[in-house]
Amino acid sequence: MGGDGGRPGDLCRVDPDADPANRVGRELPRTRLYRGGKLEAEGFPVAHISDYLAEPDTVVWLDLCAPRTDELHVISDELNLSALAVEDAVSPHERPKLDRYPSHLFLNAYAVTLDQSSGELTSHEVGAFITERALVTVRADEGFDVDGLVAHWGEADPELAQFGVSHLVHGLLDFIVDQHFTAVQALDTEIEALEDMLFDERPHDGAVQRRSYQLRKSLVLLRRFVLPMREVVNTIMRRDLHVVSAEMAPYYQDVYDHVLRATEWTESLRDLVTTILETNLTIQGNRLNLIMKRLTAWAAIIAVPTAVTGFYGQNVPYPGFGKESGFLASLAVLVVCAVTLYVVLKRRDWL
């Protein structure tokens, strides 16, 4: 869900072969069990989570896709989750944030992707309940790449898995922030292409304006997702929350640095797009002035021969009236005046 992403038809698909007793959300939940920093089991029923958490040195991850409030209560009672946090998890368009409750934390964030052909930014909302030994992610739609998240955990240093929930939360934040950074880089590339169009010899005024508007719209939307992440990551690193272990602190600091870079980059690109729009208007004005100047110059060149022919078209006698010499004289005056005007205007860069 979010700004432009997540239409109602994009809700997670129902697995027709799944056992209804094991299906909490609209798709078979994904589960993982870590014991002593090692992945021990995955794909087990949700009902077994409480049994696993009763054992020492275990950490559980549960992923739900578009669950209803009553469906989420199945796990909220197990983990003692706040009703307010559960309501936020199923409510669309929540702002990126980190809320603190007595027994857990609630994180809300947005993954994003940019369609470079249209310049449109698509967002997918994800919430996460963070407890001492469990991480529960709640996706608003199937657009969030949960397989990519799992692969991201797998690509991390295997030794980090021993830090349990701290490792899982870091992977989630790092995965989301990496998508923000990728989107900013893609927008930067598109804006550079827009600058090339701006100064192209062939006018692209309409295309530049449409593209600038779409990219600015995407940047404004991206800013709404990127800017609050600075506070989210900074808050989760607080020692009194006991989420980030000392060994994981440098990794969270790295995520925080990426958030700062993405935020600053987004702000600078917004200013750049605004400058491009203003420059395009200035170029259009200069081009119009040049056209008007040329039209005025040609009008002056045409006006002089018109005045000469008008003078010689009088019905009164004048030197050379009715004679060939009079016609040649008028023709000479016409050519000399027109050529003189052309040379003068050309030197002044009016033509």
Short mmCIF file of C-alpha atoms in Angstrom, two decimals:
data_model
loop_
_atom_site.label_atom_id
_atom_site.label_comp_id
_atom_site.label_asym_id
_atom_site.label_seq_id
_atom_site.Cartn_x
_atom_site.Cartn_y
_atom_site.Cartn_z
CA MET A 1 0.00 0.00 0.00
CA GLY A 2 1.25 3.52 0.56
CA GLY A 3 1.36 6.51 -1.74
CA ASP A 4 0.88 5.04 -5.20
CA GLY A 5 1.33 1.34 -4.59
CA GLY A 6 -0.96 -1.33 -3.32
CA ARG A 7 -4.33 -1.39 -5.06
CA PRO A 8 -7.08 -3.49 -3.47
CA GLY A 9 -6.53 -6.16 -6.11
CA ASP A 10 -2.92 -6.55 -5.00
CA LEU A 11 -3.75 -8.14 -1.66
CA CYS A 12 -1.93 -11.34 -0.92
CA ARG A 13 -3.25 -14.38 -2.64
CA VAL A 14 -4.97 -17.17 -0.79
CA ASP A 15 -3.29 -20.55 -0.94
CA PRO A 16 -6.17 -22.92 -1.80
CA ASP A 17 -4.21 -25.94 -0.55
CA ALA A 18 -3.37 -24.46 2.83
CA ASP A 19 -4.95 -25.91 5.96
CA PRO A 20 -7.43 -23.30 7.29
CA ALA A 21 -6.31 -24.10 10.83
CA ASN A 22 -2.79 -23.01 9.95
CA ARG A 23 -3.70 -20.03 7.79
CA VAL A 24 -3.67 -16.78 9.77
CA GLY A 25 -3.59 -14.26 6.95
CA ARG A 26 -4.81 -14.44 3.38
CA GLU A 27 -1.72 -16.33 2.40
CA LEU A 28 -0.04 -19.21 4.20
CA PRO A 29 2.20 -17.52 6.80
CA ARG A 30 5.96 -17.84 6.47
CA THR A 31 7.84 -18.93 9.57
CA ARG A 32 11.44 -19.47 10.58
CA LEU A 33 13.09 -20.78 13.73
CA TYR A 34 16.64 -19.91 14.78
CA ARG A 35 18.32 -21.77 17.63
CA GLY A 36 21.73 -20.71 18.87
CA GLY A 37 22.19 -18.49 15.80
CA LYS A 38 21.46 -21.33 13.36
CA LEU A 39 18.42 -21.71 11.12
CA GLU A 40 16.76 -24.86 12.43
CA ALA A 41 13.29 -24.92 10.85
CA GLU A 42 10.99 -22.97 8.54
CA GLY A 43 7.47 -23.28 7.21
CA PHE A 44 6.12 -24.72 10.45
CA PRO A 45 2.52 -23.99 11.63
CA VAL A 46 1.85 -20.78 13.52
CA ALA A 47 0.42 -22.78 16.40
CA HIS A 48 3.92 -24.11 17.16
CA ILE A 49 5.40 -20.65 17.77
CA SER A 50 4.49 -20.56 21.45
CA ASP A 51 6.04 -24.01 21.95
CA TYR A 52 9.28 -22.91 20.30
CA LEU A 53 9.44 -19.68 22.30
CA ALA A 54 9.07 -21.70 25.49
CA GLU A 55 12.39 -23.33 24.69
CA PRO A 56 15.65 -21.52 25.55
CA ASP A 57 17.92 -19.85 22.98
CA THR A 58 15.26 -19.71 20.22
CA VAL A 59 14.23 -16.83 17.95
CA VAL A 60 11.17 -16.91 15.68
CA TRP A 61 10.23 -14.95 12.57
CA LEU A 62 6.64 -14.88 11.34
CA ASP A 63 5.42 -13.15 8.19
CA LEU A 64 1.74 -12.38 7.59
CA CYS A 65 0.25 -10.93 4.42
CA ALA A 66 -2.78 -8.61 4.61
CA PRO A 67 -4.27 -10.14 7.78
CA ARG A 68 -7.50 -8.85 9.28
CA THR A 69 -7.55 -7.58 12.86
CA ASP A 70 -9.26 -10.69 14.19
CA GLU A 71 -6.77 -12.90 12.36
CA LEU A 72 -3.81 -10.99 13.80
CA HIS A 73 -5.15 -11.55 17.31
CA VAL A 74 -4.20 -15.22 16.94
CA ILE A 75 -0.55 -14.24 17.30
CA SER A 76 -1.02 -11.01 19.29
CA ASP A 77 -2.30 -12.96 22.28
CA GLU A 78 0.71 -15.27 22.08
CA LEU A 79 3.20 -12.37 22.09
CA ASN A 80 1.21 -9.94 24.24
CA LEU A 81 1.01 -7.33 21.47
CA SER A 82 -0.69 -4.00 22.09
CA ALA A 83 -4.14 -3.51 20.56
CA LEU A 84 -3.04 -0.09 19.32
CA ALA A 85 -0.07 -1.60 17.51
CA VAL A 86 -2.27 -4.31 16.01
CA GLU A 87 -4.66 -1.64 14.75
CA ASP A 88 -1.76 0.27 13.15
CA ALA A 89 -0.51 -2.92 11.50
CA VAL A 90 -3.79 -3.47 9.64
CA SER A 91 -4.51 0.20 8.92
CA PRO A 92 -3.23 1.46 5.55
CA HIS A 93 -1.15 4.59 4.96
CA GLU A 94 0.45 4.80 8.40
CA ARG A 95 3.51 7.03 8.48
CA PRO A 96 6.97 5.47 8.92
CA LYS A 97 7.53 5.28 12.66
CA LEU A 98 8.76 3.30 15.64
CA ASP A 99 6.36 3.04 18.61
CA ARG A 100 7.40 1.70 22.00
CA TYR A 101 5.12 -0.50 24.09
CA PRO A 102 5.83 -2.29 27.39
CA SER A 103 6.34 -5.72 25.81
CA HIS A 104 7.45 -4.88 22.27
CA LEU A 105 8.21 -2.28 19.61
CA PHE A 106 6.13 -1.58 16.52
CA LEU A 107 7.91 -0.51 13.34
CA ASN A 108 6.20 0.78 10.22
CA ALA A 109 8.06 1.48 6.98
CA TYR A 110 7.73 1.43 3.20
CA ALA A 111 9.63 -0.42 0.51
CA VAL A 112 9.70 1.42 -2.83
CA THR A 113 10.37 0.73 -6.49
CA LEU A 114 10.68 3.20 -9.37
CA ASP A 115 9.31 2.59 -12.85
CA GLN A 116 11.97 4.35 -14.90
CA SER A 117 9.86 4.42 -18.07
CA SER A 118 7.04 6.40 -16.43
CA GLY A 119 8.96 7.90 -13.50
CA GLU A 120 6.25 6.62 -11.13
CA LEU A 121 7.19 5.53 -7.61
CA THR A 122 5.36 2.52 -6.16
CA SER A 123 5.35 1.89 -2.42
CA HIS A 124 4.54 -1.17 -0.31
CA GLU A 125 3.82 -0.85 3.39
CA VAL A 126 5.22 -3.25 5.96
CA GLY A 127 4.79 -3.31 9.71
CA ALA A 128 6.92 -5.24 12.21
CA PHE A 129 6.39 -6.28 15.82
CA ILE A 130 9.73 -6.56 17.59
CA THR A 131 9.89 -8.57 20.80
CA GLU A 132 12.85 -9.95 22.72
CA ARG A 133 12.85 -13.24 20.81
CA ALA A 134 10.42 -12.79 17.92
CA LEU A 135 9.98 -10.66 14.83
CA VAL A 136 6.55 -10.53 13.19
CA THR A 137 6.31 -8.75 9.82
CA VAL A 138 2.92 -7.73 8.45
CA ARG A 139 2.79 -6.92 4.74
CA ALA A 140 -0.04 -4.79 3.40
CA ASP A 141 0.20 -6.45 -0.03
CA GLU A 142 2.30 -8.95 -1.91
CA GLY A 143 4.30 -6.19 -3.59
CA PHE A 144 6.80 -6.25 -0.72
CA ASP A 145 9.59 -8.63 -1.77
CA VAL A 146 9.65 -10.99 1.20
CA ASP A 147 11.78 -13.46 -0.78
CA GLY A 148 14.33 -10.67 -1.26
CA LEU A 149 14.27 -10.03 2.49
CA VAL A 150 14.95 -13.69 3.26
CA ALA A 151 17.78 -13.71 0.69
CA HIS A 152 19.17 -10.54 2.28
CA TRP A 153 19.33 -12.30 5.65
CA GLY A 154 21.09 -15.20 3.96
CA GLU A 155 23.69 -12.92 2.36
CA ALA A 156 24.67 -11.42 5.71
CA ASP A 157 27.58 -12.70 7.77
CA PRO A 158 26.42 -16.05 9.24
CA GLU A 159 28.00 -15.09 12.54
CA LEU A 160 25.47 -12.24 12.92
CA ALA A 161 22.58 -14.70 13.26
CA GLN A 162 23.68 -15.39 16.83
CA PHE A 163 22.38 -11.95 17.78
CA GLY A 164 18.82 -13.07 17.15
CA VAL A 165 16.16 -10.39 16.74
CA SER A 166 18.81 -7.67 16.52
CA HIS A 167 20.15 -9.37 13.38
CA LEU A 168 16.67 -9.85 11.85
CA VAL A 169 15.62 -6.24 12.45
CA HIS A 170 18.89 -4.99 11.00
CA GLY A 171 18.29 -7.08 7.88
CA LEU A 172 14.76 -5.69 7.52
CA LEU A 173 15.86 -2.07 7.91
CA ASP A 174 18.88 -2.52 5.66
CA PHE A 175 16.71 -4.14 2.97
CA ILE A 176 14.18 -1.28 3.04
CA VAL A 177 16.81 1.48 3.12
CA ASP A 178 18.69 -0.16 0.23
CA GLN A 179 15.49 0.10 -1.82
CA HIS A 180 15.21 3.78 -0.90
CA PHE A 181 18.80 4.32 -1.99
CA THR A 182 18.24 2.45 -5.27
CA ALA A 183 15.19 4.59 -6.01
CA VAL A 184 17.14 7.80 -5.32
CA GLN A 185 19.93 6.67 -7.65
CA ALA A 186 17.41 5.85 -10.39
CA LEU A 187 15.77 9.27 -9.96
CA ASP A 188 19.18 10.94 -10.19
CA THR A 189 19.82 9.13 -13.49
CA GLU A 190 16.43 10.21 -14.85
CA ILE A 191 17.03 13.82 -13.84
CA GLU A 192 20.40 13.80 -15.65
CA ALA A 193 18.59 12.60 -18.78
CA LEU A 194 16.08 15.41 -18.23
CA GLU A 195 18.93 17.95 -18.19
CA ASP A 196 20.14 16.62 -21.54
CA MET A 197 16.62 17.10 -22.97
CA LEU A 198 16.52 20.62 -21.55
CA PHE A 199 19.52 21.80 -23.57
CA ASP A 200 18.86 19.73 -26.67
CA GLU A 201 18.87 21.73 -29.92
CA ARG A 202 15.41 20.37 -30.68
CA PRO A 203 12.78 21.80 -28.30
CA HIS A 204 11.21 19.27 -25.90
CA ASP A 205 9.20 21.74 -23.83
CA GLY A 206 6.12 19.57 -23.35
CA ALA A 207 8.13 16.42 -22.63
CA VAL A 208 10.41 18.25 -20.18
CA GLN A 209 7.46 19.68 -18.27
CA ARG A 210 5.62 16.35 -18.04
CA ARG A 211 8.75 14.46 -17.02
CA SER A 212 9.76 17.12 -14.50
CA TYR A 213 6.33 17.03 -12.90
CA GLN A 214 6.31 13.22 -12.63
CA LEU A 215 9.83 13.06 -11.20
CA ARG A 216 9.07 15.82 -8.71
CA LYS A 217 5.91 13.98 -7.66
CA SER A 218 7.94 10.79 -7.11
CA LEU A 219 10.59 12.71 -5.15
CA VAL A 220 7.97 14.26 -2.88
CA LEU A 221 6.49 10.81 -2.24
CA LEU A 222 9.92 9.27 -1.66
CA ARG A 223 10.78 12.04 0.79
CA ARG A 224 7.72 11.09 2.86
CA PHE A 225 9.16 7.58 3.25
CA VAL A 226 12.87 8.39 3.55
CA LEU A 227 12.88 11.37 5.90
CA PRO A 228 11.14 9.68 8.89
CA MET A 229 13.50 6.69 8.63
CA ARG A 230 16.25 8.82 10.12
CA GLU A 231 14.28 9.09 13.35
CA VAL A 232 13.24 5.42 13.20
CA VAL A 233 16.80 4.08 12.91
CA ASN A 234 18.16 6.60 15.40
CA THR A 235 15.50 5.63 17.96
CA ILE A 236 15.95 1.88 17.57
CA MET A 237 19.68 2.33 18.28
CA ARG A 238 18.94 3.73 21.74
CA ARG A 239 20.46 1.57 24.45
CA ASP A 240 17.40 1.70 26.71
CA LEU A 241 15.39 -0.23 24.09
CA HIS A 242 17.81 -3.19 24.31
CA VAL A 243 17.28 -4.12 20.64
CA VAL A 244 20.72 -3.37 19.25
CA SER A 245 23.53 -5.33 20.84
CA ALA A 246 26.99 -3.82 21.09
CA GLU A 247 28.25 -6.15 18.36
CA MET A 248 25.42 -5.09 15.99
CA ALA A 249 25.79 -1.34 16.68
CA PRO A 250 28.26 -0.70 13.81
CA TYR A 251 25.89 -2.38 11.35
CA TYR A 252 22.98 -0.22 12.49
CA GLN A 253 25.23 2.83 12.25
CA ASP A 254 25.94 1.89 8.64
CA VAL A 255 22.18 1.75 7.94
CA TYR A 256 21.79 5.13 9.61
CA ASP A 257 24.51 6.60 7.37
CA HIS A 258 22.68 5.27 4.31
CA VAL A 259 19.46 6.86 5.56
CA LEU A 260 21.21 10.22 5.94
CA ARG A 261 22.73 9.98 2.46
CA ALA A 262 19.37 9.04 0.92
CA THR A 263 17.66 11.91 2.74
CA GLU A 264 20.22 14.51 1.67
CA TRP A 265 20.25 13.17 -1.89
CA THR A 266 16.44 13.33 -2.08
CA GLU A 267 16.43 16.94 -0.86
CA SER A 268 19.08 17.99 -3.38
CA LEU A 269 17.22 16.28 -6.23
CA ARG A 270 14.00 18.09 -5.29
CA ASP A 271 15.84 21.40 -5.55
CA LEU A 272 17.39 20.31 -8.84
CA VAL A 273 14.03 19.41 -10.40
CA THR A 274 12.65 22.78 -9.31
CA THR A 275 15.65 24.47 -10.94
CA ILE A 276 15.08 22.49 -14.14
CA LEU A 277 11.45 23.62 -14.27
CA GLU A 278 12.47 27.26 -13.76
CA THR A 279 15.27 26.95 -16.33
CA ASN A 280 12.88 25.43 -18.85
CA LEU A 281 10.51 28.37 -18.43
CA THR A 282 13.42 30.78 -18.85
CA ILE A 283 14.58 28.99 -22.00
CA GLN A 284 11.04 29.11 -23.38
CA GLY A 285 10.90 32.86 -22.69
CA ASN A 286 14.28 33.43 -24.34
CA ARG A 287 13.25 31.34 -27.33
CA LEU A 288 10.02 33.33 -27.65
CA ASN A 289 11.94 36.61 -27.44
CA LEU A 290 14.30 35.42 -30.17
CA ILE A 291 11.38 34.45 -32.40
CA MET A 292 9.65 37.79 -31.83
CA LYS A 293 12.89 39.63 -32.56
CA ARG A 294 13.30 37.80 -35.85
CA LEU A 295 9.70 38.33 -36.84
CA THR A 296 10.06 42.04 -36.07
CA ALA A 297 13.21 42.26 -38.17
CA TRP A 298 11.60 40.57 -41.16
CA ALA A 299 8.51 42.75 -40.75
CA ALA A 300 10.76 45.83 -40.94
CA ILE A 301 12.49 44.50 -44.06
CA ILE A 302 9.12 43.86 -45.71
CA ALA A 303 7.69 47.21 -44.58
CA VAL A 304 10.33 49.30 -46.43
CA PRO A 305 9.63 47.80 -49.91
CA THR A 306 5.93 48.20 -49.16
CA ALA A 307 6.48 51.90 -48.41
CA VAL A 308 8.52 52.39 -51.62
CA THR A 309 5.97 50.63 -53.82
CA GLY A 310 3.20 52.60 -52.10
CA PHE A 311 4.97 55.88 -52.81
CA TYR A 312 5.44 55.04 -56.46
CA GLY A 313 1.86 53.90 -56.71
CA GLN A 314 0.51 57.43 -56.18
CA ASN A 315 -1.76 58.88 -58.87
CA VAL A 316 0.23 62.13 -59.07
CA PRO A 317 3.21 62.96 -61.28
CA TYR A 318 6.67 62.40 -59.78
CA PRO A 319 10.19 62.35 -61.26
CA GLY A 320 10.20 59.51 -63.76
CA PHE A 321 6.40 59.13 -63.74
CA GLY A 322 5.25 56.92 -66.60
CA LYS A 323 8.81 56.25 -67.70
CA GLU A 324 11.08 53.19 -67.54
CA SER A 325 13.67 55.17 -65.64
CA GLY A 326 11.17 55.82 -62.86
CA PHE A 327 10.49 52.10 -62.46
CA LEU A 328 14.19 51.28 -62.35
CA ALA A 329 14.80 54.04 -59.79
CA SER A 330 12.03 52.73 -57.52
CA LEU A 331 13.34 49.19 -57.86
CA ALA A 332 16.85 50.33 -56.95
CA VAL A 333 15.58 52.24 -53.90
CA LEU A 334 13.61 49.16 -52.83
CA VAL A 335 16.58 46.77 -53.10
CA VAL A 336 19.08 49.14 -51.46
CA CYS A 337 16.79 49.84 -48.48
CA ALA A 338 15.96 46.16 -47.95
CA VAL A 339 19.61 45.05 -48.16
CA THR A 340 20.71 47.87 -45.85
CA LEU A 341 18.11 46.89 -43.24
CA TYR A 342 19.09 43.22 -43.49
CA VAL A 343 22.80 44.00 -42.95
CA VAL A 344 22.11 46.31 -40.01
CA LEU A 345 19.75 43.85 -38.26
CA LYS A 346 22.13 40.95 -38.91
CA ARG A 347 25.01 42.81 -37.26
CA ARG A 348 22.84 43.45 -34.22
CA ASP A 349 21.96 39.74 -34.02
CA TRP A 350 18.30 40.26 -34.74
CA LEU A 351 18.43 37.74 -37.56
#
